[in-house]
Coordinates of C-alpha atoms in Angstrom, one line a residue:
X118 CA -18.1 146.7 -27.9
X119 CA -18.8 143.6 -25.7
X120 CA -16.3 144.6 -23.1
X121 CA -15.9 148.3 -22.9
X122 CA -19.3 149.2 -21.3
X123 CA -18.6 146.9 -18.3
X124 CA -15.3 148.7 -17.5
X125 CA -16.1 152.3 -18.5
X126 CA -15.4 154.9 -15.9
X127 CA -12.5 152.9 -14.5
X128 CA -14.5 150.5 -12.4
X129 CA -16.2 147.1 -12.8
X130 CA -19.5 146.1 -11.2
X131 CA -18.6 143.1 -8.9
X132 CA -20.8 140.7 -6.9
X133 CA -20.6 137.7 -4.6
X134 CA -19.9 135.2 -7.3
X135 CA -17.4 137.5 -8.9
X136 CA -15.4 137.8 -5.7
X137 CA -15.0 134.0 -5.7
X138 CA -13.5 134.0 -9.2
X139 CA -11.2 136.9 -8.3
X140 CA -9.8 134.8 -5.5
X141 CA -9.2 132.0 -7.9
X142 CA -7.5 134.3 -10.4
X143 CA -5.3 135.7 -7.6
X144 CA -4.3 132.2 -6.5
X145 CA -3.3 131.1 -10.0
X146 CA -1.6 134.4 -10.7
X147 CA 0.5 134.2 -7.5
X148 CA 1.5 130.6 -8.2
X149 CA 2.6 131.2 -11.8
X150 CA 4.4 134.4 -10.8
X151 CA 6.4 132.2 -8.3
X152 CA 7.1 129.7 -11.0
X153 CA 5.0 126.7 -9.9
X154 CA 1.6 125.2 -10.5
X155 CA -1.3 126.6 -8.5
X156 CA -2.2 125.0 -5.2
X157 CA -5.6 123.3 -5.3
X158 CA -6.6 124.8 -1.9
X159 CA -7.2 128.6 -1.8
X160 CA -5.5 130.5 1.0
X161 CA -5.8 133.7 -0.9
X162 CA -9.3 135.1 -0.4
X163 CA -12.5 133.2 0.6
X164 CA -11.8 133.7 4.3
X165 CA -8.2 132.4 3.9
X166 CA -9.5 129.0 5.0
X167 CA -7.7 126.9 2.4
X168 CA -11.0 125.8 0.7
X169 CA -10.6 123.4 -2.2
X170 CA -12.0 125.8 -4.8
X171 CA -9.2 125.4 -7.3
X172 CA -9.6 121.6 -7.1
X173 CA -13.4 121.7 -7.7
X174 CA -13.4 124.5 -10.2
X175 CA -10.9 123.8 -13.0
X176 CA -8.5 126.7 -13.4
X177 CA -6.7 125.9 -16.7
X178 CA -8.8 128.1 -19.1
X179 CA -8.7 131.0 -16.5
X180 CA -5.2 131.6 -18.0
X181 CA -6.9 134.1 -20.5
X182 CA -7.5 136.3 -17.4
X183 CA -4.2 135.5 -15.6
X184 CA -1.6 135.8 -18.3
X185 CA -2.5 139.5 -19.1
X186 CA -2.0 140.2 -15.3
X187 CA 1.5 138.6 -15.5
X188 CA 2.4 141.1 -18.2
X189 CA 0.6 144.1 -16.8
X190 CA 0.5 145.1 -13.1
X191 CA -2.9 146.8 -13.6
X192 CA -5.2 144.2 -12.2
X193 CA -8.5 145.8 -13.4
X194 CA -7.0 146.4 -16.8
X195 CA -5.8 142.8 -17.0
X196 CA -9.3 141.6 -16.1
X197 CA -10.7 143.8 -18.9
X198 CA -8.3 142.1 -21.4
X199 CA -9.4 138.7 -20.1
X200 CA -13.0 139.6 -20.9
X201 CA -12.0 140.9 -24.3
X202 CA -10.3 137.6 -25.0
X203 CA -13.3 135.7 -23.7
X204 CA -15.6 137.6 -26.1
X205 CA -13.2 137.2 -29.0
X206 CA -13.1 133.4 -28.4
X207 CA -16.9 133.3 -28.3
X208 CA -17.1 135.2 -31.6
X209 CA -14.5 133.0 -33.3
X210 CA -16.1 129.7 -32.2
X211 CA -19.6 130.8 -33.1
X212 CA -18.3 131.9 -36.5
X213 CA -16.7 128.5 -37.2
X214 CA -20.0 126.9 -36.4
X215 CA -21.9 129.3 -38.6
X216 CA -19.4 128.7 -41.4
X217 CA -20.2 125.0 -41.3
X218 CA -23.9 125.7 -41.5
X219 CA -24.0 128.1 -44.4
X220 CA -21.9 129.5 -47.2
X221 CA -23.6 132.9 -47.1
X222 CA -21.3 135.3 -45.4
X223 CA -24.0 137.8 -44.3
X224 CA -25.9 134.9 -42.7
X225 CA -22.9 133.6 -40.9
X226 CA -22.4 137.0 -39.2
X227 CA -26.0 137.2 -38.4
X228 CA -25.8 133.9 -36.6
X229 CA -22.6 135.1 -34.8
X230 CA -24.3 138.3 -33.7
X231 CA -27.4 136.4 -32.5
X232 CA -25.2 134.2 -30.3
X233 CA -22.6 136.7 -29.1
X234 CA -25.1 139.5 -28.2
X235 CA -27.7 137.3 -26.7
X236 CA -28.9 138.9 -23.5
X237 CA -28.2 135.8 -21.4
X238 CA -24.6 135.9 -22.5
X239 CA -24.2 139.3 -21.0
X240 CA -26.1 138.4 -17.8
X241 CA -23.7 135.5 -17.3
X242 CA -20.6 137.7 -17.9
X243 CA -21.6 141.0 -16.2
X244 CA -24.8 140.4 -14.2
X245 CA -23.6 137.2 -12.5
X246 CA -19.9 137.4 -13.2
X247 CA -19.9 133.6 -13.6
X248 CA -16.6 133.0 -15.4
X249 CA -16.9 129.3 -15.6
X250 CA -20.3 129.4 -17.3
X251 CA -19.1 132.2 -19.6
X252 CA -16.2 130.0 -20.7
X253 CA -18.7 127.1 -21.2
X254 CA -20.8 129.5 -23.3
X255 CA -17.7 130.3 -25.4
X256 CA -16.9 126.7 -26.1
X257 CA -20.4 125.3 -26.7
X258 CA -20.3 126.2 -30.5
X259 CA -17.3 123.9 -30.9
X260 CA -19.3 121.0 -29.4
X261 CA -22.1 121.7 -31.9
X262 CA -19.6 122.1 -34.8
X263 CA -18.1 118.8 -34.0
X264 CA -21.4 117.0 -33.9
X265 CA -22.6 118.7 -37.1
X266 CA -19.4 117.6 -39.0
X267 CA -19.7 114.1 -37.6
X268 CA -23.3 114.0 -39.0
X269 CA -21.9 115.1 -42.3
X270 CA -19.4 112.3 -42.2
X271 CA -16.4 114.7 -41.9
X272 CA -13.7 113.1 -39.7
X273 CA -12.5 116.4 -38.4
X274 CA -15.7 116.7 -36.5
X275 CA -14.3 114.2 -34.0
X276 CA -11.5 116.7 -33.3
X277 CA -13.8 119.7 -32.9
X278 CA -16.1 117.8 -30.5
X279 CA -13.2 116.6 -28.4
X280 CA -11.8 120.1 -28.3
X281 CA -15.1 121.7 -27.3
X282 CA -15.8 119.2 -24.6
X283 CA -12.2 119.2 -23.4
X284 CA -12.1 123.0 -23.0
X285 CA -15.4 122.9 -21.3
X286 CA -14.2 120.3 -18.8
X287 CA -11.2 122.5 -18.1
X288 CA -13.5 125.4 -17.3
X289 CA -16.8 124.4 -15.6
X290 CA -17.9 120.9 -14.5
X291 CA -21.6 121.7 -14.5
X292 CA -21.4 123.0 -18.0
X293 CA -19.6 119.8 -19.0
X294 CA -22.5 117.7 -17.5
X295 CA -25.1 119.8 -19.3
X296 CA -23.3 119.7 -22.7
X297 CA -22.8 116.0 -22.3
X298 CA -26.5 115.6 -21.7
X299 CA -27.2 117.6 -24.8
X300 CA -24.9 115.5 -26.9
X301 CA -26.5 112.3 -25.6
X302 CA -30.0 113.7 -26.1
X303 CA -29.3 114.7 -29.8
X304 CA -27.8 111.3 -30.5
X305 CA -30.8 109.5 -29.0
X306 CA -33.1 111.6 -31.2
X307 CA -31.0 110.6 -34.2
X308 CA -31.2 107.0 -33.1
X309 CA -35.0 107.2 -32.9
X310 CA -35.0 108.6 -36.4
X311 CA -32.6 105.8 -37.5
X312 CA -30.0 108.2 -38.7
X313 CA -27.2 106.9 -36.5
X314 CA -24.4 104.8 -38.0
X315 CA -21.7 102.7 -36.5
X316 CA -19.1 105.2 -37.7
X317 CA -21.0 108.1 -36.1
X318 CA -21.0 106.3 -32.7
X319 CA -17.3 105.5 -32.9
X320 CA -16.6 109.1 -33.9
X321 CA -18.5 110.5 -30.8
X322 CA -16.9 108.0 -28.5
X323 CA -13.4 108.8 -29.9
X324 CA -14.2 112.5 -29.3
X325 CA -15.2 111.6 -25.7
X326 CA -11.9 109.9 -25.3
X327 CA -10.0 112.9 -26.6
X328 CA -11.9 115.2 -24.3
X329 CA -11.0 113.0 -21.3
X330 CA -7.4 113.1 -22.2
X331 CA -7.5 116.9 -22.6
X332 CA -9.1 117.3 -19.2
X333 CA -7.6 114.4 -17.2
X334 CA -5.8 116.7 -14.8
X335 CA -8.9 118.8 -14.0
X336 CA -11.3 115.8 -13.8
X337 CA -8.9 113.7 -11.6
X338 CA -8.6 116.6 -9.1
X339 CA -12.4 116.8 -8.8
X340 CA -12.6 113.0 -8.4
X341 CA -9.9 112.8 -5.8
X342 CA -11.3 115.5 -3.6
X343 CA -14.9 114.1 -3.8
X344 CA -13.8 110.6 -3.0
X345 CA -11.5 111.6 0.0
X346 CA -13.7 114.2 1.6
X347 CA -17.3 114.7 2.6
X348 CA -17.8 118.4 1.6
X349 CA -20.5 121.0 1.7
X350 CA -21.8 121.4 -1.9
X351 CA -22.8 124.7 -3.4
X352 CA -26.3 125.6 -2.2
X353 CA -28.6 122.8 -3.4
X354 CA -31.6 124.3 -5.1
X355 CA -33.8 124.0 -8.2
X356 CA -35.2 127.4 -8.9
X357 CA -37.1 127.6 -12.2
X358 CA -37.6 130.7 -14.3
X359 CA -40.5 132.9 -13.6
X360 CA -42.2 134.3 -16.8
X361 CA -43.4 137.3 -14.8
X362 CA -39.9 138.3 -13.6
X363 CA -38.4 137.4 -16.9
X364 CA -40.9 139.6 -18.7
X365 CA -40.2 142.5 -16.5
X366 CA -36.5 142.2 -17.1
X367 CA -37.1 141.7 -20.8
X368 CA -39.1 145.0 -21.3
X369 CA -36.7 146.9 -19.1
X370 CA -33.6 145.4 -20.8
X371 CA -32.4 144.6 -17.3
X372 CA -29.2 142.4 -17.0
X373 CA -29.0 142.4 -13.2
X374 CA -28.6 139.1 -11.4
X375 CA -31.8 137.2 -10.6
X376 CA -32.3 133.6 -9.6
X377 CA -35.5 133.3 -11.6
X378 CA -35.6 136.1 -14.1
X379 CA -33.1 135.7 -16.9
X380 CA -33.9 135.7 -20.6
X381 CA -32.5 135.8 -24.1
X382 CA -33.3 139.4 -24.8
X383 CA -35.9 141.3 -26.8
X384 CA -34.5 140.9 -30.3
X385 CA -33.7 137.2 -29.8
X386 CA -37.2 136.6 -28.3
X387 CA -38.8 138.3 -31.4
X388 CA -36.8 136.1 -33.7
X389 CA -37.7 133.0 -31.7
X390 CA -41.4 134.0 -31.8
X391 CA -41.3 134.8 -35.6
X392 CA -39.8 131.4 -36.3
X393 CA -42.4 129.6 -34.2
X394 CA -45.1 131.3 -36.2
X395 CA -43.4 130.2 -39.4
X396 CA -43.4 126.5 -38.2
X397 CA -47.1 126.3 -38.7
X398 CA -46.8 127.2 -42.4
X399 CA -43.6 125.2 -43.2
X400 CA -43.8 121.6 -44.3
X401 CA -40.1 121.0 -45.0
X402 CA -36.7 121.9 -43.6
X403 CA -34.6 120.6 -40.7
X404 CA -34.7 124.1 -39.2
X405 CA -38.1 123.2 -37.8
X406 CA -36.7 120.4 -35.6
X407 CA -34.0 122.7 -34.2
X408 CA -36.6 125.4 -33.5
X409 CA -39.0 123.0 -31.8
X410 CA -36.1 121.6 -29.7
X411 CA -35.0 125.1 -28.7
X412 CA -38.6 126.1 -27.8
X413 CA -39.0 122.9 -25.7
X414 CA -35.9 123.6 -23.7
X415 CA -37.2 127.2 -23.0
X416 CA -40.6 125.9 -22.0
X417 CA -39.1 123.3 -19.7
X418 CA -37.0 125.9 -17.9
X419 CA -40.2 127.8 -16.7
X420 CA -41.9 127.4 -13.4
X421 CA -45.1 126.0 -15.0
X422 CA -43.9 122.5 -14.1
X423 CA -43.7 120.7 -10.6
X424 CA -40.0 121.2 -10.3
X425 CA -40.3 120.6 -6.5
X426 CA -40.8 116.9 -7.3
X427 CA -37.2 116.9 -8.7
X428 CA -35.6 119.1 -6.1
X429 CA -34.1 116.1 -4.2
X430 CA -32.6 114.5 -7.3
X431 CA -29.2 115.3 -8.7
X432 CA -30.8 118.1 -10.7
X433 CA -30.5 120.2 -7.5
X434 CA -26.9 120.8 -8.4
X435 CA -28.1 122.8 -11.4
X436 CA -29.5 125.3 -8.9
X437 CA -31.2 127.5 -11.5
X438 CA -33.0 126.4 -14.7
X439 CA -31.9 129.6 -16.3
X440 CA -28.7 127.8 -17.0
X441 CA -30.6 125.9 -19.7
X442 CA -30.7 129.2 -21.7
X443 CA -27.2 128.6 -23.0
X444 CA -28.7 125.7 -25.0
X445 CA -31.6 127.9 -26.0
X446 CA -29.1 130.5 -27.3
X447 CA -27.2 128.0 -29.4
X448 CA -30.3 126.2 -30.6
X449 CA -31.8 129.6 -31.8
X450 CA -28.6 130.4 -33.6
X451 CA -28.7 127.1 -35.5
X452 CA -32.4 127.2 -36.2
X453 CA -32.2 130.8 -37.6
X454 CA -29.2 130.0 -39.9
X455 CA -30.9 126.9 -41.2
X456 CA -34.2 128.7 -41.7
X457 CA -32.7 131.3 -44.0
X458 CA -30.4 128.7 -45.6
X459 CA -33.3 126.4 -46.4
X460 CA -35.9 129.0 -47.4
X461 CA -34.6 132.3 -48.6
X462 CA -31.5 134.4 -47.9
X463 CA -32.0 137.4 -45.6
X464 CA -31.5 140.8 -47.1
X465 CA -28.5 142.8 -46.1
X466 CA -30.7 145.5 -44.7
X467 CA -32.4 142.9 -42.4
X468 CA -29.1 141.5 -41.2
X469 CA -27.7 144.9 -40.5
X470 CA -30.9 146.1 -38.8
X471 CA -31.3 143.1 -36.5
X472 CA -27.6 142.9 -35.8
X473 CA -27.5 146.6 -34.9
X474 CA -30.5 146.1 -32.5
X475 CA -28.9 143.0 -30.9
X476 CA -25.6 144.9 -30.4
X477 CA -27.3 148.1 -29.3
X478 CA -29.5 146.5 -26.7
X479 CA -26.7 144.4 -25.3
X480 CA -24.5 147.4 -24.9
X481 CA -27.3 149.4 -23.4
X482 CA -28.2 146.7 -20.9
X483 CA -24.6 146.4 -19.8
X484 CA -24.3 150.1 -19.5
X485 CA -27.5 150.3 -17.5
X486 CA -26.2 147.6 -15.1
X487 CA -22.8 149.3 -14.9
X488 CA -24.3 152.7 -14.3
X489 CA -26.5 151.4 -11.5
X490 CA -23.4 150.2 -9.6
X491 CA -21.8 153.6 -10.0
X492 CA -24.9 155.4 -8.9
X493 CA -25.3 153.2 -5.8
X494 CA -21.7 153.9 -4.9
X495 CA -22.0 157.7 -5.3
X496 CA -25.3 157.8 -3.3
X497 CA -24.0 155.5 -0.5
X498 CA -20.8 157.6 -0.2
X499 CA -22.8 160.8 -0.1
X500 CA -25.4 159.7 2.5
X501 CA -23.2 157.3 4.5
X502 CA -25.9 154.7 4.5
X503 CA -25.5 151.2 5.8
X504 CA -24.6 149.6 2.4
X505 CA -21.6 151.8 2.0
X506 CA -19.1 149.0 2.6
X507 CA -20.8 146.7 0.0
X508 CA -21.2 149.6 -2.4
X509 CA -17.5 150.5 -2.1
X510 CA -16.4 146.9 -2.8
X511 CA -18.7 146.2 -5.7
X512 CA -17.7 149.5 -7.3
X513 CA -14.4 147.7 -8.0
X514 CA -11.3 149.7 -9.0
X515 CA -7.6 149.0 -8.8
X516 CA -7.6 150.5 -5.3
X517 CA -10.1 148.0 -3.8
X518 CA -9.4 145.0 -6.1
X519 CA -7.6 143.2 -3.3
X520 CA -10.3 144.1 -0.8
X521 CA -12.8 142.3 -2.9
X522 CA -10.6 139.2 -2.8
X523 CA -10.1 139.3 1.0
X524 CA -13.6 140.0 2.1
X525 CA -15.7 137.2 0.6
X526 CA -16.3 134.0 2.6
X527 CA -18.2 130.9 1.5
X528 CA -19.2 127.6 3.1
X529 CA -18.8 125.7 -0.2
X530 CA -16.3 122.9 -0.1
X531 CA -15.8 123.1 3.7
X532 CA -15.9 119.7 5.3
X533 CA -19.4 118.6 6.2
X534 CA -20.5 118.2 9.9
X535 CA -20.6 114.6 10.9
X536 CA -23.7 113.1 12.4
X537 CA -27.2 113.7 11.1
X538 CA -28.2 115.5 14.3
X539 CA -25.9 118.4 13.4
X540 CA -27.1 118.7 9.8
X541 CA -30.2 120.9 9.2
X542 CA -32.8 119.2 7.0
X543 CA -33.3 121.0 3.7
X544 CA -36.7 120.0 2.3
X545 CA -37.6 119.9 -1.4
X546 CA -39.8 123.0 -0.9
X547 CA -36.9 124.8 0.8
X548 CA -34.8 124.2 -2.3
X549 CA -37.2 126.3 -4.4
X550 CA -36.2 129.5 -2.4
X551 CA -32.6 130.6 -2.4
X552 CA -33.0 132.8 0.7
X553 CA -34.1 129.8 2.7
X554 CA -31.7 127.2 1.4
X555 CA -28.5 129.3 1.4
X556 CA -28.2 130.0 5.1
X557 CA -29.3 126.4 5.9
X558 CA -26.6 125.1 3.7
X559 CA -24.0 127.3 5.5
X560 CA -24.9 125.5 8.8
X561 CA -23.7 122.2 7.3
X562 CA -20.1 123.4 7.3
X563 CA -17.9 122.0 10.0
X564 CA -16.1 125.2 10.6
X565 CA -16.0 127.0 14.0
X566 CA -16.3 130.7 13.2
X567 CA -16.1 131.6 16.9
X568 CA -12.6 130.2 17.5
X569 CA -11.6 131.5 14.0
X570 CA -12.1 135.1 15.3
X571 CA -9.3 134.6 17.8
X572 CA -6.9 134.6 14.8
X573 CA -5.9 137.7 13.0
X574 CA -5.0 137.2 9.3
X575 CA -1.5 138.5 8.3
X576 CA -0.8 137.4 4.7
X577 CA -1.1 134.5 2.3
X578 CA 0.4 133.0 -0.9
X579 CA -1.2 130.3 -2.9
X580 CA 0.6 127.7 -0.7
X581 CA 0.5 129.1 2.8
X582 CA -1.3 131.4 5.1
X583 CA -0.2 133.2 8.3
X584 CA -2.3 134.2 11.3
X585 CA -1.5 135.7 14.7
X586 CA -3.3 134.7 17.9
X587 CA -3.0 135.8 21.6
X588 CA -3.9 133.3 24.3
X589 CA -4.0 133.7 28.0
X590 CA -2.8 130.2 28.5
X591 CA -1.5 127.3 26.5
X592 CA -4.2 125.1 25.0
X593 CA -5.2 123.0 22.1
X594 CA -6.9 125.2 19.5
X595 CA -8.7 124.8 16.3
X596 CA -6.9 126.6 13.5
X597 CA -9.0 128.6 11.0
X598 CA -8.1 126.3 8.1
X599 CA -10.0 123.4 6.6
X600 CA -8.3 120.0 7.2
X601 CA -8.8 117.8 4.1
X602 CA -7.9 114.2 4.3
X603 CA -5.9 114.1 1.1
X604 CA -3.7 117.1 1.8
X605 CA -0.4 117.1 3.6
X606 CA -0.2 120.2 5.9
X607 CA 2.8 121.7 7.6
X608 CA 2.2 123.9 10.7
X609 CA 4.7 126.2 12.3
X610 CA 4.2 128.2 15.5
X611 CA 6.6 131.0 16.1
X612 CA 8.9 129.5 13.5
X613 CA 9.0 126.0 14.9
X614 CA 7.4 122.9 13.5
X615 CA 4.3 121.9 15.4
X616 CA 2.3 118.6 15.2
X617 CA -1.2 119.1 14.0
X618 CA -4.2 116.8 13.5
X619 CA -7.6 117.0 11.8
X620 CA -10.5 117.6 14.1
X621 CA -14.1 118.9 13.6
X622 CA -13.4 119.7 9.9
X623 CA -10.3 121.8 10.7
X624 CA -6.7 121.5 11.7
X625 CA -5.9 121.5 15.4
X626 CA -2.7 122.1 17.3
X627 CA -1.5 123.3 20.7
X628 CA -0.6 126.9 21.0
X629 CA 1.5 128.5 23.8
X630 CA 0.4 131.3 26.1
X631 CA 0.9 134.8 24.7
X632 CA 1.4 135.8 21.1
X633 CA 1.6 133.0 18.5
X634 CA 2.5 133.4 14.9
X635 CA 0.9 130.5 13.1
X636 CA 1.8 129.5 9.5
X637 CA -0.1 126.7 7.7
X638 CA 1.3 125.5 4.4
X639 CA 0.6 122.7 2.0
X640 CA 3.2 120.4 0.5
X641 CA 2.8 119.5 -3.2
X642 CA -0.9 120.2 -3.2
X643 CA -0.7 120.7 -7.0
X644 CA -0.1 117.0 -7.6
X645 CA -0.5 115.2 -10.9
X646 CA 1.5 117.8 -12.8
X647 CA 2.4 115.0 -15.2
X648 CA -1.3 114.7 -16.0
X649 CA -1.4 118.4 -16.8
X650 CA 1.5 117.9 -19.2
X651 CA -0.4 114.9 -20.7
X652 CA -3.5 117.0 -21.1
X653 CA -1.5 119.7 -22.7
X654 CA 0.0 117.3 -25.2
X655 CA -3.4 115.9 -26.0
X656 CA -4.7 119.4 -26.6
X657 CA -1.8 120.2 -28.9
X658 CA -2.4 117.0 -30.8
X659 CA -6.1 117.7 -31.4
X660 CA -5.5 121.3 -32.4
X661 CA -2.6 120.2 -34.6
X662 CA -4.7 117.6 -36.3
X663 CA -7.5 120.1 -37.0
X664 CA -4.9 122.6 -38.3
X665 CA -3.4 120.0 -40.7
X666 CA -6.9 119.0 -41.9
X667 CA -7.5 122.7 -42.8
X668 CA -4.0 123.4 -44.2
X669 CA -3.5 120.4 -46.5
X670 CA -6.3 121.0 -49.0
X671 CA -5.0 124.5 -49.7
X672 CA -1.4 123.6 -50.5

């Protein structure tokens, strides 16, 4: 029920961010099909420029989308299976957390429904098609489960915390930073309340060590690329939530992408408000602290505060404060379960009623978003209006799946222009408006789009790309590929090896007069395979330890 509405009618509503992830999936799929690890630069899609997207966005957990495609040639169907598995993982992980919080089965499933069918979850998956964040959303309950068990002095909590943080690190670095901040924040609160013990600190540190071992391959790739290259970051911005826009989307049950208008949905908002009202009457119960913390995070994310003062700090990498809503969703789940656990059990009628509303509105919102894409496509094709090309692409079927991969270009992770005079100044106030900041950020990329137009793309694998160029005379030419300092490139022109150097953020070589067939390939760009093996062994050890801790008491 969480997946079908987004794929009904034989199409999927795609967007700009989704096209980036499609290119990543295609690169990993092509590599595994050829029997080797994926290249860390992406020649498939993204303008075929060889951007280091696979290096900066961990690809390991994307296997839930890639493996079905290895078994089934239907690319759209494989994508649907991947989303099904993603939702299944989210449900399983949230159930394990709920099981640790309460022994009441109906209450467990109510907590699961509240987390799984939170409107923000569906906005991330289908409105923004942000696969990395969706994976982080799926693994966050494991992080909370680990902390909860550590607080209860259960040693297996170390394993759950390590597993949750390790899987997050192998999915989305920004989510890892946010969740790490949340863990540190909770521990500081406990420290202030004098609840922290030496054993607890050691358990959290041990979990951190386990998570690092699990994600060493992914994290080292990011570290190596950042330290060897000055790259253009994703658009630096700090756009807070607008209560006005969020309210409009709330009452319309609108899941469409918006920089400042996401929310947790009508039912979750009613539950949050109801618990807030109960706080004033309650005098006991730890659920109150969870609710207050959740409410504070939601309040902080709004545009009521002078966010512009922080726009030039590292917080600009967050881009949108709506990303804090993942913590709101989890906090609300925990607060709701603890409220009923510490006051009175909910009736089955209430659980069924609210769960039905949660599910119904989530499905309806997804259906509305999906239908809007279909309607736009039909109208554009009927009237032949200017957005026809975009409407065709974003109405994604098996027939135009590859076109979505090939069309999208981004400046992110291109090499940055050298010299301050060439870099546009993006002010703090600029960073509060995406439409201003995004084009300015593109100007920072050291990539000559004019000379790139002289090359015609032919084909690409995950390790090489081929172009054709026609020149009137022999000359040194910039190739339409980014030239990273830590990558060994091999350039052939008409089948012959050709010396190339790095210049102006790209590769450069001499081309003869007439037609030139240029192939650029990378040698061993998937380095540190041994670290991937080590990370895999660490993951198996942690999962095995958790399984044994569950198995032994029963036999």
